[in-house]
Amino acid sequence: MIKEGDLVVIWIDSRRIYLVKVDPQKRFSSDRGYVDMSNLIGKEYGERISLSTGREAFVLKPTPFDIYRGLKRPTQVLYPKDVAYILYMIGAKPGSSVVEAGTGSGFLTISMAYFLGESSKIITYDVRDDTQRSAKKNADFLGLADRIIFKLGDVREKIEETDIDAVFFDMPDPWNAVKSAYDSLSPSGSLVVFVPTIIQVEKTFMSMRDLFVDVHAEELMSREYQLKENAVRPKSIGVWHTGYIIYGRKSLKGN
């Protein structure tokens, strides 16, 4: 049963999907009508509700993809297709310690907190105080802020933590922070980097090749389908290039 303070998704149609926190003192409003959130308490996930206009909607349990769509974004966020693969590549599990830079809007930070659980240690660096504040608000809204350590700092100068299981960089010049990642990682620890251009891929690879092994780069593409009777086909617009993912593992040959 839905209770006060729960996160819910109000699904009206494929273009109107809203992530909200249930507050009985507030009203959810959209261009298709409104509903007093007190009316959601006691309902089950998956139930239909009626908006003020008579339009039907559904109350659903949020997934990470709903969280992605519902985040406040002062900066561009990584796409779920990239986040899922990055989580797979870093090899982190409950209890792992991970360093990230930069924080941005915090979607990867929040995804790691969500999937790796309370026993993990997630430290996220950024040089901008405004984006860190926004990311922390997102984490607070989702009830995950207590799993994350937010730090203002420049990882190109130093990462304070050592014996870290994995490091992730989403920054303009990650090659200038590769040595900091190397010093921070435990032996065989993973460094994963996300960059949008080929020039950045080459510079990052050149900075990693003497310190890391199994270094490779790839990109992922996602294609959604139009689902209509007798007219199923790929949608004309899709998520094609978003960025390149570079991966390597710390080698002791760099010592």
PDB file of C-alpha atoms in Angstrom:
ATOM      1  CA  MET A   1       0.000   0.000   0.000  1.00  0.00           C
ATOM      2  CA  ILE A   2       1.156   3.535  -0.776  1.00  0.00           C
ATOM      3  CA  LYS A   3       1.873   5.670   2.261  1.00  0.00           C
ATOM      4  CA  GLU A   4       2.926   9.232   3.025  1.00  0.00           C
ATOM      5  CA  GLY A   5       6.476   9.972   1.889  1.00  0.00           C
ATOM      6  CA  ASP A   6       6.614   7.205  -0.730  1.00  0.00           C
ATOM      7  CA  LEU A   7       7.950   7.892  -4.201  1.00  0.00           C
ATOM      8  CA  VAL A   8       5.404   7.101  -6.892  1.00  0.00           C
ATOM      9  CA  VAL A   9       5.147   7.474 -10.641  1.00  0.00           C
ATOM     10  CA  ILE A  10       1.942   9.005 -11.984  1.00  0.00           C
ATOM     11  CA  TRP A  11       1.653   7.642 -15.526  1.00  0.00           C
ATOM     12  CA  ILE A  12      -0.857   9.446 -17.725  1.00  0.00           C
ATOM     13  CA  ASP A  13       0.517   8.488 -21.144  1.00  0.00           C
ATOM     14  CA  SER A  14       3.902   7.833 -22.762  1.00  0.00           C
ATOM     15  CA  ARG A  15       4.660  11.573 -22.810  1.00  0.00           C
ATOM     16  CA  ARG A  16       3.366  12.369 -19.324  1.00  0.00           C
ATOM     17  CA  ILE A  17       5.214  10.353 -16.705  1.00  0.00           C
ATOM     18  CA  TYR A  18       5.836  12.090 -13.386  1.00  0.00           C
ATOM     19  CA  LEU A  19       7.960  11.122 -10.379  1.00  0.00           C
ATOM     20  CA  VAL A  20       6.490  12.565  -7.172  1.00  0.00           C
ATOM     21  CA  LYS A  21       6.773  12.113  -3.414  1.00  0.00           C
ATOM     22  CA  VAL A  22       3.428  11.546  -1.706  1.00  0.00           C
ATOM     23  CA  ASP A  23       2.581  14.530   0.514  1.00  0.00           C
ATOM     24  CA  PRO A  24      -1.037  14.610   1.730  1.00  0.00           C
ATOM     25  CA  GLN A  25      -0.841  18.403   2.011  1.00  0.00           C
ATOM     26  CA  LYS A  26      -0.057  18.831  -1.685  1.00  0.00           C
ATOM     27  CA  ARG A  27      -1.738  18.392  -5.030  1.00  0.00           C
ATOM     28  CA  PHE A  28      -0.265  16.831  -8.159  1.00  0.00           C
ATOM     29  CA  SER A  29      -1.085  18.924 -11.237  1.00  0.00           C
ATOM     30  CA  SER A  30      -0.606  18.399 -14.958  1.00  0.00           C
ATOM     31  CA  ASP A  31      -2.069  19.681 -18.204  1.00  0.00           C
ATOM     32  CA  ARG A  32      -4.439  16.692 -18.068  1.00  0.00           C
ATOM     33  CA  GLY A  33      -5.818  17.487 -14.627  1.00  0.00           C
ATOM     34  CA  TYR A  34      -4.909  17.253 -10.963  1.00  0.00           C
ATOM     35  CA  VAL A  35      -5.337  14.934  -7.994  1.00  0.00           C
ATOM     36  CA  ASP A  36      -4.954  15.575  -4.270  1.00  0.00           C
ATOM     37  CA  MET A  37      -2.090  13.365  -3.125  1.00  0.00           C
ATOM     38  CA  SER A  38      -3.977  12.445   0.026  1.00  0.00           C
ATOM     39  CA  ASN A  39      -6.137  10.321  -2.290  1.00  0.00           C
ATOM     40  CA  LEU A  40      -3.111   8.188  -3.182  1.00  0.00           C
ATOM     41  CA  ILE A  41      -2.504   6.992   0.373  1.00  0.00           C
ATOM     42  CA  GLY A  42      -3.752   3.441   0.876  1.00  0.00           C
ATOM     43  CA  LYS A  43      -3.849   2.608  -2.816  1.00  0.00           C
ATOM     44  CA  GLU A  44      -1.817  -0.202  -4.325  1.00  0.00           C
ATOM     45  CA  TYR A  45       0.875   0.312  -6.941  1.00  0.00           C
ATOM     46  CA  GLY A  46      -0.632  -0.306 -10.359  1.00  0.00           C
ATOM     47  CA  GLU A  47      -4.078   1.115  -9.488  1.00  0.00           C
ATOM     48  CA  ARG A  48      -5.964   3.487 -11.752  1.00  0.00           C
ATOM     49  CA  ILE A  49      -6.786   6.939 -10.435  1.00  0.00           C
ATOM     50  CA  SER A  50      -9.037   9.655 -11.854  1.00  0.00           C
ATOM     51  CA  LEU A  51      -7.738  13.162 -12.406  1.00  0.00           C
ATOM     52  CA  SER A  52      -9.943  16.227 -11.958  1.00  0.00           C
ATOM     53  CA  THR A  53     -10.799  16.241 -15.667  1.00  0.00           C
ATOM     54  CA  GLY A  54     -11.979  12.626 -15.589  1.00  0.00           C
ATOM     55  CA  ARG A  55      -8.790  11.494 -17.336  1.00  0.00           C
ATOM     56  CA  GLU A  56      -7.432   8.184 -16.037  1.00  0.00           C
ATOM     57  CA  ALA A  57      -3.870   7.704 -14.823  1.00  0.00           C
ATOM     58  CA  PHE A  58      -1.919   4.921 -13.131  1.00  0.00           C
ATOM     59  CA  VAL A  59       0.106   5.012  -9.920  1.00  0.00           C
ATOM     60  CA  LEU A  60       3.257   2.928 -10.422  1.00  0.00           C
ATOM     61  CA  LYS A  61       6.305   1.936  -8.378  1.00  0.00           C
ATOM     62  CA  PRO A  62       9.368   3.910  -9.578  1.00  0.00           C
ATOM     63  CA  THR A  63      12.201   2.168 -11.421  1.00  0.00           C
ATOM     64  CA  PRO A  64      15.704   3.624 -11.957  1.00  0.00           C
ATOM     65  CA  PHE A  65      14.560   4.730 -15.418  1.00  0.00           C
ATOM     66  CA  ASP A  66      11.733   6.749 -13.830  1.00  0.00           C
ATOM     67  CA  ILE A  67      14.297   8.294 -11.489  1.00  0.00           C
ATOM     68  CA  TYR A  68      16.392   9.252 -14.506  1.00  0.00           C
ATOM     69  CA  ARG A  69      13.437  10.991 -16.160  1.00  0.00           C
ATOM     70  CA  GLY A  70      12.425  12.732 -12.943  1.00  0.00           C
ATOM     71  CA  LEU A  71      15.778  14.201 -11.879  1.00  0.00           C
ATOM     72  CA  LYS A  72      16.405  17.934 -11.821  1.00  0.00           C
ATOM     73  CA  ARG A  73      19.250  18.556 -14.285  1.00  0.00           C
ATOM     74  CA  PRO A  74      21.472  21.626 -14.094  1.00  0.00           C
ATOM     75  CA  THR A  75      23.899  19.651 -16.289  1.00  0.00           C
ATOM     76  CA  GLN A  76      23.535  16.934 -18.924  1.00  0.00           C
ATOM     77  CA  VAL A  77      23.192  13.486 -17.367  1.00  0.00           C
ATOM     78  CA  LEU A  78      24.468  10.142 -18.601  1.00  0.00           C
ATOM     79  CA  TYR A  79      21.917   8.049 -20.443  1.00  0.00           C
ATOM     80  CA  PRO A  80      20.646   4.858 -18.763  1.00  0.00           C
ATOM     81  CA  LYS A  81      22.180   2.730 -21.532  1.00  0.00           C
ATOM     82  CA  ASP A  82      25.627   4.087 -20.601  1.00  0.00           C
ATOM     83  CA  VAL A  83      25.049   4.017 -16.843  1.00  0.00           C
ATOM     84  CA  ALA A  84      24.041   0.347 -16.897  1.00  0.00           C
ATOM     85  CA  TYR A  85      27.137  -0.622 -18.864  1.00  0.00           C
ATOM     86  CA  ILE A  86      29.418   1.503 -16.674  1.00  0.00           C
ATOM     87  CA  LEU A  87      28.062  -0.207 -13.541  1.00  0.00           C
ATOM     88  CA  TYR A  88      28.775  -3.549 -15.194  1.00  0.00           C
ATOM     89  CA  MET A  89      32.284  -2.527 -16.235  1.00  0.00           C
ATOM     90  CA  ILE A  90      33.491  -1.169 -12.905  1.00  0.00           C
ATOM     91  CA  GLY A  91      32.761  -4.520 -11.307  1.00  0.00           C
ATOM     92  CA  ALA A  92      31.471  -2.942  -8.115  1.00  0.00           C
ATOM     93  CA  LYS A  93      29.242  -4.866  -5.727  1.00  0.00           C
ATOM     94  CA  PRO A  94      27.707  -4.260  -2.286  1.00  0.00           C
ATOM     95  CA  GLY A  95      30.560  -3.286   0.003  1.00  0.00           C
ATOM     96  CA  SER A  96      32.703  -1.795  -2.781  1.00  0.00           C
ATOM     97  CA  SER A  97      34.307   1.643  -2.606  1.00  0.00           C
ATOM     98  CA  VAL A  98      33.985   3.859  -5.691  1.00  0.00           C
ATOM     99  CA  VAL A  99      35.282   7.345  -6.485  1.00  0.00           C
ATOM    100  CA  GLU A 100      33.538   9.476  -9.119  1.00  0.00           C
ATOM    101  CA  ALA A 101      34.382  12.842 -10.725  1.00  0.00           C
ATOM    102  CA  GLY A 102      32.548  15.024 -11.668  1.00  0.00           C
ATOM    103  CA  THR A 103      29.271  14.759  -9.909  1.00  0.00           C
ATOM    104  CA  GLY A 104      27.162  16.742 -12.366  1.00  0.00           C
ATOM    105  CA  SER A 105      23.445  16.205 -11.730  1.00  0.00           C
ATOM    106  CA  GLY A 106      24.270  13.020  -9.835  1.00  0.00           C
ATOM    107  CA  PHE A 107      22.507  10.359 -11.906  1.00  0.00           C
ATOM    108  CA  LEU A 108      25.429   7.923 -11.937  1.00  0.00           C
ATOM    109  CA  THR A 109      26.127   8.719  -8.281  1.00  0.00           C
ATOM    110  CA  ILE A 110      22.519   7.942  -7.394  1.00  0.00           C
ATOM    111  CA  SER A 111      22.495   4.816  -9.570  1.00  0.00           C
ATOM    112  CA  MET A 112      25.543   3.462  -7.743  1.00  0.00           C
ATOM    113  CA  ALA A 113      23.948   4.241  -4.375  1.00  0.00           C
ATOM    114  CA  TYR A 114      20.741   2.526  -5.496  1.00  0.00           C
ATOM    115  CA  PHE A 115      22.339  -0.667  -6.828  1.00  0.00           C
ATOM    116  CA  LEU A 116      25.371  -1.084  -4.558  1.00  0.00           C
ATOM    117  CA  GLY A 117      23.436  -0.624  -1.343  1.00  0.00           C
ATOM    118  CA  GLU A 118      24.093   0.766   2.116  1.00  0.00           C
ATOM    119  CA  SER A 119      27.336  -1.127   2.700  1.00  0.00           C
ATOM    120  CA  SER A 120      29.134   0.538  -0.205  1.00  0.00           C
ATOM    121  CA  LYS A 121      31.229   3.700  -0.077  1.00  0.00           C
ATOM    122  CA  ILE A 122      30.550   6.172  -2.885  1.00  0.00           C
ATOM    123  CA  ILE A 123      32.663   9.327  -2.983  1.00  0.00           C
ATOM    124  CA  THR A 124      31.868  11.905  -5.641  1.00  0.00           C
ATOM    125  CA  TYR A 125      34.072  14.906  -6.464  1.00  0.00           C
ATOM    126  CA  ASP A 126      33.259  18.069  -8.381  1.00  0.00           C
ATOM    127  CA  VAL A 127      34.885  21.475  -8.730  1.00  0.00           C
ATOM    128  CA  ARG A 128      31.484  23.206  -8.850  1.00  0.00           C
ATOM    129  CA  ASP A 129      29.545  23.798  -5.660  1.00  0.00           C
ATOM    130  CA  ASP A 130      26.271  24.530  -7.483  1.00  0.00           C
ATOM    131  CA  THR A 131      26.115  21.151  -9.245  1.00  0.00           C
ATOM    132  CA  GLN A 132      27.016  19.326  -6.042  1.00  0.00           C
ATOM    133  CA  ARG A 133      24.171  21.076  -4.215  1.00  0.00           C
ATOM    134  CA  SER A 134      21.748  20.078  -6.960  1.00  0.00           C
ATOM    135  CA  ALA A 135      22.985  16.467  -6.976  1.00  0.00           C
ATOM    136  CA  LYS A 136      22.638  16.269  -3.198  1.00  0.00           C
ATOM    137  CA  LYS A 137      19.050  17.552  -3.432  1.00  0.00           C
ATOM    138  CA  ASN A 138      18.324  14.801  -5.963  1.00  0.00           C
ATOM    139  CA  ALA A 139      19.852  12.205  -3.642  1.00  0.00           C
ATOM    140  CA  ASP A 140      17.929  13.602  -0.649  1.00  0.00           C
ATOM    141  CA  PHE A 141      14.668  13.466  -2.605  1.00  0.00           C
ATOM    142  CA  LEU A 142      15.283   9.776  -3.316  1.00  0.00           C
ATOM    143  CA  GLY A 143      16.411   8.942   0.221  1.00  0.00           C
ATOM    144  CA  LEU A 144      19.925   7.955  -0.893  1.00  0.00           C
ATOM    145  CA  ALA A 145      22.082  10.871   0.320  1.00  0.00           C
ATOM    146  CA  ASP A 146      23.329   8.967   3.369  1.00  0.00           C
ATOM    147  CA  ARG A 147      25.091   6.466   1.065  1.00  0.00           C
ATOM    148  CA  ILE A 148      27.124   9.170  -0.720  1.00  0.00           C
ATOM    149  CA  ILE A 149      30.044  11.395   0.321  1.00  0.00           C
ATOM    150  CA  PHE A 150      29.988  14.677  -1.625  1.00  0.00           C
ATOM    151  CA  LYS A 151      33.350  16.458  -1.950  1.00  0.00           C
ATOM    152  CA  LEU A 152      34.421  19.719  -3.533  1.00  0.00           C
ATOM    153  CA  GLY A 153      37.841  19.104  -5.024  1.00  0.00           C
ATOM    154  CA  ASP A 154      39.932  18.708  -8.154  1.00  0.00           C
ATOM    155  CA  VAL A 155      40.880  15.084  -8.836  1.00  0.00           C
ATOM    156  CA  ARG A 156      43.519  16.278 -11.298  1.00  0.00           C
ATOM    157  CA  GLU A 157      45.487  17.362  -8.238  1.00  0.00           C
ATOM    158  CA  LYS A 158      44.699  14.476  -5.896  1.00  0.00           C
ATOM    159  CA  ILE A 159      42.159  11.860  -4.868  1.00  0.00           C
ATOM    160  CA  GLU A 160      42.316  11.635  -1.109  1.00  0.00           C
ATOM    161  CA  GLU A 161      41.044   8.059  -0.834  1.00  0.00           C
ATOM    162  CA  THR A 162      43.246   4.996  -1.376  1.00  0.00           C
ATOM    163  CA  ASP A 163      42.646   1.287  -1.957  1.00  0.00           C
ATOM    164  CA  ILE A 164      39.546   2.130  -3.994  1.00  0.00           C
ATOM    165  CA  ASP A 165      37.839  -0.615  -6.019  1.00  0.00           C
ATOM    166  CA  ALA A 166      36.859   1.569  -8.974  1.00  0.00           C
ATOM    167  CA  VAL A 167      37.173   5.133 -10.255  1.00  0.00           C
ATOM    168  CA  PHE A 168      34.886   6.812 -12.784  1.00  0.00           C
ATOM    169  CA  PHE A 169      35.593  10.072 -14.606  1.00  0.00           C
ATOM    170  CA  ASP A 170      33.096  12.232 -16.522  1.00  0.00           C
ATOM    171  CA  MET A 171      35.116  15.402 -17.086  1.00  0.00           C
ATOM    172  CA  PRO A 172      36.550  17.398 -20.012  1.00  0.00           C
ATOM    173  CA  ASP A 173      40.214  16.356 -19.549  1.00  0.00           C
ATOM    174  CA  PRO A 174      40.311  12.967 -17.799  1.00  0.00           C
ATOM    175  CA  TRP A 175      43.861  12.311 -19.041  1.00  0.00           C
ATOM    176  CA  ASN A 176      45.057  14.903 -16.527  1.00  0.00           C
ATOM    177  CA  ALA A 177      43.572  12.833 -13.674  1.00  0.00           C
ATOM    178  CA  VAL A 178      44.647   9.329 -14.744  1.00  0.00           C
ATOM    179  CA  LYS A 179      47.693   9.325 -12.433  1.00  0.00           C
ATOM    180  CA  SER A 180      45.485  10.365  -9.498  1.00  0.00           C
ATOM    181  CA  ALA A 181      43.147   7.463 -10.295  1.00  0.00           C
ATOM    182  CA  TYR A 182      46.084   5.067 -10.503  1.00  0.00           C
ATOM    183  CA  ASP A 183      47.389   6.142  -7.088  1.00  0.00           C
ATOM    184  CA  SER A 184      43.916   5.814  -5.563  1.00  0.00           C
ATOM    185  CA  LEU A 185      42.998   2.384  -6.962  1.00  0.00           C
ATOM    186  CA  SER A 186      43.717  -0.979  -5.412  1.00  0.00           C
ATOM    187  CA  PRO A 187      45.704  -3.430  -7.603  1.00  0.00           C
ATOM    188  CA  SER A 188      43.596  -4.501 -10.601  1.00  0.00           C
ATOM    189  CA  GLY A 189      41.027  -1.824  -9.738  1.00  0.00           C
ATOM    190  CA  SER A 190      38.963  -0.447 -12.610  1.00  0.00           C
ATOM    191  CA  LEU A 191      39.139   2.991 -14.181  1.00  0.00           C
ATOM    192  CA  VAL A 192      36.152   3.881 -16.382  1.00  0.00           C
ATOM    193  CA  VAL A 193      36.003   7.152 -18.320  1.00  0.00           C
ATOM    194  CA  PHE A 194      33.143   8.721 -20.273  1.00  0.00           C
ATOM    195  CA  VAL A 195      33.934  11.318 -22.958  1.00  0.00           C
ATOM    196  CA  PRO A 196      31.944  12.657 -25.949  1.00  0.00           C
ATOM    197  CA  THR A 197      34.657  12.994 -28.618  1.00  0.00           C
ATOM    198  CA  ILE A 198      37.232  10.810 -30.372  1.00  0.00           C
ATOM    199  CA  ILE A 199      40.055  13.272 -29.609  1.00  0.00           C
ATOM    200  CA  GLN A 200      39.354  12.809 -25.891  1.00  0.00           C
ATOM    201  CA  VAL A 201      39.387   9.030 -26.347  1.00  0.00           C
ATOM    202  CA  GLU A 202      42.862   9.129 -27.885  1.00  0.00           C
ATOM    203  CA  LYS A 203      44.300  11.446 -25.231  1.00  0.00           C
ATOM    204  CA  THR A 204      42.811   9.336 -22.443  1.00  0.00           C
ATOM    205  CA  PHE A 205      44.129   6.110 -23.934  1.00  0.00           C
ATOM    206  CA  MET A 206      47.630   7.548 -24.324  1.00  0.00           C
ATOM    207  CA  SER A 207      47.635   8.546 -20.652  1.00  0.00           C
ATOM    208  CA  MET A 208      46.376   5.110 -19.526  1.00  0.00           C
ATOM    209  CA  ARG A 209      48.407   2.717 -21.646  1.00  0.00           C
ATOM    210  CA  ASP A 210      51.520   2.631 -19.421  1.00  0.00           C
ATOM    211  CA  LEU A 211      49.616   2.326 -16.147  1.00  0.00           C
ATOM    212  CA  PHE A 212      46.640   0.144 -17.013  1.00  0.00           C
ATOM    213  CA  VAL A 213      45.996  -3.119 -18.833  1.00  0.00           C
ATOM    214  CA  ASP A 214      42.950  -4.329 -20.783  1.00  0.00           C
ATOM    215  CA  VAL A 215      42.404  -0.772 -22.022  1.00  0.00           C
ATOM    216  CA  HIS A 216      39.656  -0.464 -24.604  1.00  0.00           C
ATOM    217  CA  ALA A 217      36.976   1.967 -25.768  1.00  0.00           C
ATOM    218  CA  GLU A 218      33.437   1.478 -27.043  1.00  0.00           C
ATOM    219  CA  GLU A 219      30.129   3.218 -27.539  1.00  0.00           C
ATOM    220  CA  LEU A 220      26.575   1.983 -27.086  1.00  0.00           C
ATOM    221  CA  MET A 221      23.488   2.757 -29.136  1.00  0.00           C
ATOM    222  CA  SER A 222      19.845   2.296 -28.254  1.00  0.00           C
ATOM    223  CA  ARG A 223      16.938   1.923 -30.677  1.00  0.00           C
ATOM    224  CA  GLU A 224      13.314   2.139 -29.528  1.00  0.00           C
ATOM    225  CA  TYR A 225      10.511   0.725 -31.648  1.00  0.00           C
ATOM    226  CA  GLN A 226       7.204   2.224 -32.649  1.00  0.00           C
ATOM    227  CA  LEU A 227       4.556  -0.238 -31.507  1.00  0.00           C
ATOM    228  CA  LYS A 228       1.378  -0.089 -33.596  1.00  0.00           C
ATOM    229  CA  GLU A 229      -0.700  -2.882 -35.026  1.00  0.00           C
ATOM    230  CA  ASN A 230       0.570  -3.737 -38.521  1.00  0.00           C
ATOM    231  CA  ALA A 231       3.166  -0.949 -38.266  1.00  0.00           C
ATOM    232  CA  VAL A 232       5.923  -2.060 -35.895  1.00  0.00           C
ATOM    233  CA  ARG A 233       9.219  -0.440 -36.915  1.00  0.00           C
ATOM    234  CA  PRO A 234      12.189   1.454 -35.454  1.00  0.00           C
ATOM    235  CA  LYS A 235      11.366   4.991 -34.379  1.00  0.00           C
ATOM    236  CA  SER A 236      12.767   7.689 -36.648  1.00  0.00           C
ATOM    237  CA  ILE A 237      14.462   9.416 -33.716  1.00  0.00           C
ATOM    238  CA  GLY A 238      16.653   7.436 -31.317  1.00  0.00           C
ATOM    239  CA  VAL A 239      19.500   7.660 -28.855  1.00  0.00           C
ATOM    240  CA  TRP A 240      22.547   7.166 -31.051  1.00  0.00           C
ATOM    241  CA  HIS A 241      25.890   8.655 -30.097  1.00  0.00           C
ATOM    242  CA  THR A 242      26.042   9.903 -26.522  1.00  0.00           C
ATOM    243  CA  GLY A 243      29.696   9.281 -25.706  1.00  0.00           C
ATOM    244  CA  TYR A 244      32.561   6.821 -25.528  1.00  0.00           C
ATOM    245  CA  ILE A 245      33.351   4.568 -22.584  1.00  0.00           C
ATOM    246  CA  ILE A 246      37.048   3.833 -21.941  1.00  0.00           C
ATOM    247  CA  TYR A 247      38.022   1.064 -19.557  1.00  0.00           C
ATOM    248  CA  GLY A 248      41.237  -0.232 -18.005  1.00  0.00           C
ATOM    249  CA  ARG A 249      42.541  -2.095 -14.959  1.00  0.00           C
ATOM    250  CA  LYS A 250      45.373  -0.954 -12.737  1.00  0.00           C
ATOM    251  CA  SER A 251      48.617  -2.798 -13.436  1.00  0.00           C
ATOM    252  CA  LEU A 252      51.460  -2.914 -10.945  1.00  0.00           C
ATOM    253  CA  LYS A 253      53.890  -2.414 -13.829  1.00  0.00           C
ATOM    254  CA  GLY A 254      53.220   1.300 -13.357  1.00  0.00           C
ATOM    255  CA  ASN A 255      54.763   1.363  -9.886  1.00  0.00           C
TER     256      ASN A 255
END
